[in-house]
mmCIF file of C-alpha atoms in Angstrom:
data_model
loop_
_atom_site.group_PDB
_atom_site.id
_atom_site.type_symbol
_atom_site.label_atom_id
_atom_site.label_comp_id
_atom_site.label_asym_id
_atom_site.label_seq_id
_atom_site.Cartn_x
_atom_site.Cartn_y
_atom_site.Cartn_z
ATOM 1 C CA UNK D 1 12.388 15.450 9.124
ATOM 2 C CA UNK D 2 10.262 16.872 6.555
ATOM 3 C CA UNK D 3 7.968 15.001 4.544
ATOM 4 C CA UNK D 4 6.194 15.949 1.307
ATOM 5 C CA UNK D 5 3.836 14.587 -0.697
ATOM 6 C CA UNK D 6 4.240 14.595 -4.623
ATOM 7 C CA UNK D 7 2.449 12.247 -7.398
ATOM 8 C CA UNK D 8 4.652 9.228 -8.884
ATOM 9 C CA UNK D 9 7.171 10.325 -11.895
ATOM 10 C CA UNK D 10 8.336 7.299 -13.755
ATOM 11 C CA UNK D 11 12.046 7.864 -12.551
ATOM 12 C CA UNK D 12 10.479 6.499 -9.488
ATOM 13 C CA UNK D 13 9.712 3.103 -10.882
ATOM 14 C CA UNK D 14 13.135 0.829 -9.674
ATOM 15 C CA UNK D 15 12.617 3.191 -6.354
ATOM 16 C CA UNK D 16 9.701 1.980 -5.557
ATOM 17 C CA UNK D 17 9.977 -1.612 -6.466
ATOM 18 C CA UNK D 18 12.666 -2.208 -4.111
ATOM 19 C CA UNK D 19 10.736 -0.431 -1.198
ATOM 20 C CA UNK D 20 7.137 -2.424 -2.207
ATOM 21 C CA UNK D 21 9.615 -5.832 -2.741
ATOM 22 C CA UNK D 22 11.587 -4.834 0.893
ATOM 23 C CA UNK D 23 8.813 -4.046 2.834
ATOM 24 C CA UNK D 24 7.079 -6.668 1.807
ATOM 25 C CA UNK D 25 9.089 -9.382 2.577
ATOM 26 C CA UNK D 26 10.208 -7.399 6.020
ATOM 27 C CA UNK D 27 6.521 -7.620 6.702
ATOM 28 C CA UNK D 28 6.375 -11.523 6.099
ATOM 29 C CA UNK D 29 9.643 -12.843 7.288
ATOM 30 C CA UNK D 30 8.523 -16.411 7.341
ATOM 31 C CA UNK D 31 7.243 -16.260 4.155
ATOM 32 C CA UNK D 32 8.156 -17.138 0.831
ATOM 33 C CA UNK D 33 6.542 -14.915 -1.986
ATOM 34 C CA UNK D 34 6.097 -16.829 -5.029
ATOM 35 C CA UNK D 35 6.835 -14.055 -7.601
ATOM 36 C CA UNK D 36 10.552 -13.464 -8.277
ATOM 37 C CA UNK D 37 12.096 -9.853 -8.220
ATOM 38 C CA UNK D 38 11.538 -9.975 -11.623
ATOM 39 C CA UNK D 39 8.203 -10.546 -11.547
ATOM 40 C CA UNK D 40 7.567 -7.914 -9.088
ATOM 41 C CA UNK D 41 8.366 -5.222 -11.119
ATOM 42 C CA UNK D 42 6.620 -7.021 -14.318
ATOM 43 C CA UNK D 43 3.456 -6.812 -12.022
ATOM 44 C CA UNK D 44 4.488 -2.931 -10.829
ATOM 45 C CA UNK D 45 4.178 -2.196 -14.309
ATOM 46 C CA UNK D 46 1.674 -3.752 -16.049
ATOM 47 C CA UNK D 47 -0.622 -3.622 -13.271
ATOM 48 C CA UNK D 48 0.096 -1.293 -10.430
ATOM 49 C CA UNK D 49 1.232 1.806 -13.045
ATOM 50 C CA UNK D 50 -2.634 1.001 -14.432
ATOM 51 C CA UNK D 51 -4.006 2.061 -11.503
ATOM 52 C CA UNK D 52 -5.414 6.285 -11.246
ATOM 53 C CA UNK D 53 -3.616 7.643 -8.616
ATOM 54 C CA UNK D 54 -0.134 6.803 -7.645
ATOM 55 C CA UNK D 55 1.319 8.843 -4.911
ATOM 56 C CA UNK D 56 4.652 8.930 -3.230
ATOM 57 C CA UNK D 57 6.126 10.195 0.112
ATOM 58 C CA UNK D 58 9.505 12.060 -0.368
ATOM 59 C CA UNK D 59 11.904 13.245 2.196
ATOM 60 C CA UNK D 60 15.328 14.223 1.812
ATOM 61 C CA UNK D 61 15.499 13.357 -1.827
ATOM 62 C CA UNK D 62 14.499 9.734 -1.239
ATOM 63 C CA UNK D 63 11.710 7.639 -1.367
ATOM 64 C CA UNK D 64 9.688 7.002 2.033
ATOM 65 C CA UNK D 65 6.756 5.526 1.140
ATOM 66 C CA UNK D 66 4.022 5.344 -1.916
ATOM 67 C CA UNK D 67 0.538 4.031 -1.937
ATOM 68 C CA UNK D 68 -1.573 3.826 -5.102
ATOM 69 C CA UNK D 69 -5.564 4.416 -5.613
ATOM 70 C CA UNK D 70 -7.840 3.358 -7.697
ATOM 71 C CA UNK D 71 -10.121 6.462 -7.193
ATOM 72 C CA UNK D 72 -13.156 5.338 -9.526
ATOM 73 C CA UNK D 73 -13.928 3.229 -6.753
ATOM 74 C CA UNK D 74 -11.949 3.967 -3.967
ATOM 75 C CA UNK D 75 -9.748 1.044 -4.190
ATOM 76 C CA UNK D 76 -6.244 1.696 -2.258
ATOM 77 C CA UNK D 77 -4.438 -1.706 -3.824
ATOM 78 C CA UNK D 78 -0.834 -1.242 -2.269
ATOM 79 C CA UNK D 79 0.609 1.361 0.857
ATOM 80 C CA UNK D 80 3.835 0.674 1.604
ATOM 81 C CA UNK D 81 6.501 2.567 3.737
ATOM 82 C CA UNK D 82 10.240 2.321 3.780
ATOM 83 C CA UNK D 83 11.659 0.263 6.652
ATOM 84 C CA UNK D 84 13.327 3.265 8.015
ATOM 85 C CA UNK D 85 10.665 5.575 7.993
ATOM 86 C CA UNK D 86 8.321 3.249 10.045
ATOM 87 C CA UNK D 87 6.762 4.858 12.985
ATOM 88 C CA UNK D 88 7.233 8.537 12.037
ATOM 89 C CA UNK D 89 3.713 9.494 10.471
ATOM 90 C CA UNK D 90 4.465 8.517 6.531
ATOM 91 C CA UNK D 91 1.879 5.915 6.475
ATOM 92 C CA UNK D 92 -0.399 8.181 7.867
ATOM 93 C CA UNK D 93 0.152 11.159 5.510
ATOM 94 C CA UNK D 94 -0.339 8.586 2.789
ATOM 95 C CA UNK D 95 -3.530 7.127 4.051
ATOM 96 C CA UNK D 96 -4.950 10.989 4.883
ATOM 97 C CA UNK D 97 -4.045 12.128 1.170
ATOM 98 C CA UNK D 98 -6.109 9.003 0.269
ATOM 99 C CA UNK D 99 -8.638 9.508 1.763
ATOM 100 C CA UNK D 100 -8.656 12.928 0.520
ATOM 101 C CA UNK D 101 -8.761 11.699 -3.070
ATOM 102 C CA UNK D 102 -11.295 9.083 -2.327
ATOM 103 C CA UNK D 103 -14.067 11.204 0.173
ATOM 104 C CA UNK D 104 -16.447 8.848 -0.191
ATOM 105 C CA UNK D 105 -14.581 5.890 1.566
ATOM 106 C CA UNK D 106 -11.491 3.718 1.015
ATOM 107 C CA UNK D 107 -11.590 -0.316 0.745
ATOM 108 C CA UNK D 108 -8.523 -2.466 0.823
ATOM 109 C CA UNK D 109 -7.281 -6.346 1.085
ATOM 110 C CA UNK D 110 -4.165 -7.149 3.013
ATOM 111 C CA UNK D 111 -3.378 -10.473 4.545
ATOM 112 C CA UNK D 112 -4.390 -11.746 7.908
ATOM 113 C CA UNK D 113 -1.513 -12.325 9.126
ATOM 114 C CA UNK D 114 -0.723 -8.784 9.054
ATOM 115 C CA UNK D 115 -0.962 -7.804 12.139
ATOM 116 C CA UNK D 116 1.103 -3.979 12.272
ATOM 117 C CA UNK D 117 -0.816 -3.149 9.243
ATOM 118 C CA UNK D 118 -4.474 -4.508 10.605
ATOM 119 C CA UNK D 119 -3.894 -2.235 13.659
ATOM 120 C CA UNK D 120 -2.401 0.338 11.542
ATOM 121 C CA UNK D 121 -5.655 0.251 9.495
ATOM 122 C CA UNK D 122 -8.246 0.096 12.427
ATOM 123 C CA UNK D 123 -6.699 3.032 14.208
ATOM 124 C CA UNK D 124 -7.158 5.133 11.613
ATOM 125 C CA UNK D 125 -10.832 4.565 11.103
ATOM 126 C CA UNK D 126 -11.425 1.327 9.065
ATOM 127 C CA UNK D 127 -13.565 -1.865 10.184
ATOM 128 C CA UNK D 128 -12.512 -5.197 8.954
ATOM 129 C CA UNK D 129 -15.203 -6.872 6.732
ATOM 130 C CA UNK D 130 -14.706 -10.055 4.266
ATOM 131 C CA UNK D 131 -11.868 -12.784 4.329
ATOM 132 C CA UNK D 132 -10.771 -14.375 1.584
ATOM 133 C CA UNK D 133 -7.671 -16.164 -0.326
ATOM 134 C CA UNK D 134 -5.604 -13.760 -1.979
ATOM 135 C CA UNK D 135 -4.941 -15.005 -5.605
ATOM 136 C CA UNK D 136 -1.327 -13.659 -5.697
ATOM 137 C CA UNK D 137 0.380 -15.420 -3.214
ATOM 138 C CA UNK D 138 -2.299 -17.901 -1.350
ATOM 139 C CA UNK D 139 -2.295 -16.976 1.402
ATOM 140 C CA UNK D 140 -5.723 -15.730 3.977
ATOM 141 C CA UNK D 141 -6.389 -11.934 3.396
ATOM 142 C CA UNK D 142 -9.094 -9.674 4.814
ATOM 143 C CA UNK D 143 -11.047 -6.575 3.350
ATOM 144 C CA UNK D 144 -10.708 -3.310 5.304
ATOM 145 C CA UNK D 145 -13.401 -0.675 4.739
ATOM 146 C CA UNK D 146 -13.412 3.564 5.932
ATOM 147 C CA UNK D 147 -16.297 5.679 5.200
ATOM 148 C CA UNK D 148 -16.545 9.018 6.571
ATOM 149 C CA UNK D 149 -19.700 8.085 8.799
ATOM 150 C CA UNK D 150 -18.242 4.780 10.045
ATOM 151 C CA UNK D 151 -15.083 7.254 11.270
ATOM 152 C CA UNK D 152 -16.810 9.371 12.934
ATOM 153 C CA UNK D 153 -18.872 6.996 14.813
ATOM 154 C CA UNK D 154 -15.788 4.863 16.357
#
């Protein structure tokens, strides 16, 4: 399977939607999300297409993943893979080319409750730091930090 990084086109817009909407509601089985498919790709683009850096994980013509960086302050607001191309290395290539574009360290927020992506997180070098509600959906989230010295020390 081969897997290439390119950065987000507009004709990727509906794609990505459905895989950010899928995955997270695969994620969070038990619960409800109180923004309606509608509303998710309202927020997509007024707000996520705002963002610097929007990246996307291609292979075989489709959509794997995408993740997308605010790189004035190394801010990675959303990483999401498709369901079927969990557990083959997309999130990492994602989070690598990330942290590429943001050298001097990455923060994020993602819910407590979260437990694949937590350990996904902490494997690859980032320490958990503040909880906190998060004003989307309600529910507890928790700040993830990486800097280049904290990875090389764990």
């Amino acid at each position: 399977m081969t897997i290439h990084l390119r950065v987000y086109h507009p004709d990727d817009f509906e794609f990505a939607v459905q895989l950010w909407h899928q995955s997270w509601h695969h994620a969070f089985p038990g619960f409800r999300h109180p923004w309606t498919y509608a509303q998710w790709r309202e927020r997509f683009q007024q707000k996520v297409l705002s963002h610097e850096s929007i990246w996307v994980a291609e292979s075989g013509g489709q959509i794997a993943g995408f993740f997308v960086l605010r790189e004035s302050d190394g801010y990675l607001d959303q990483i999401f893979v498709a369901l079927a191309m969990q557990q083959q290395g997309v999130g990492t290539l994602l989070l690598n080319k990330a942290k590429q574009l943001s050298p001097g360290g990455l923060s994020l927020d993602t819910l407590q409750s979260n437990t694949n992506a937590r350990r996904f997180y902490e494997r690859h070098g980032f320490l958990p730091g503040q909880t906190g509600i998060n004003p989307n959906n309600g529910q507890p989230n928790i700040e993830y930090r990486w800097t280049p010295q904290a990875a090389r020390i764990s």
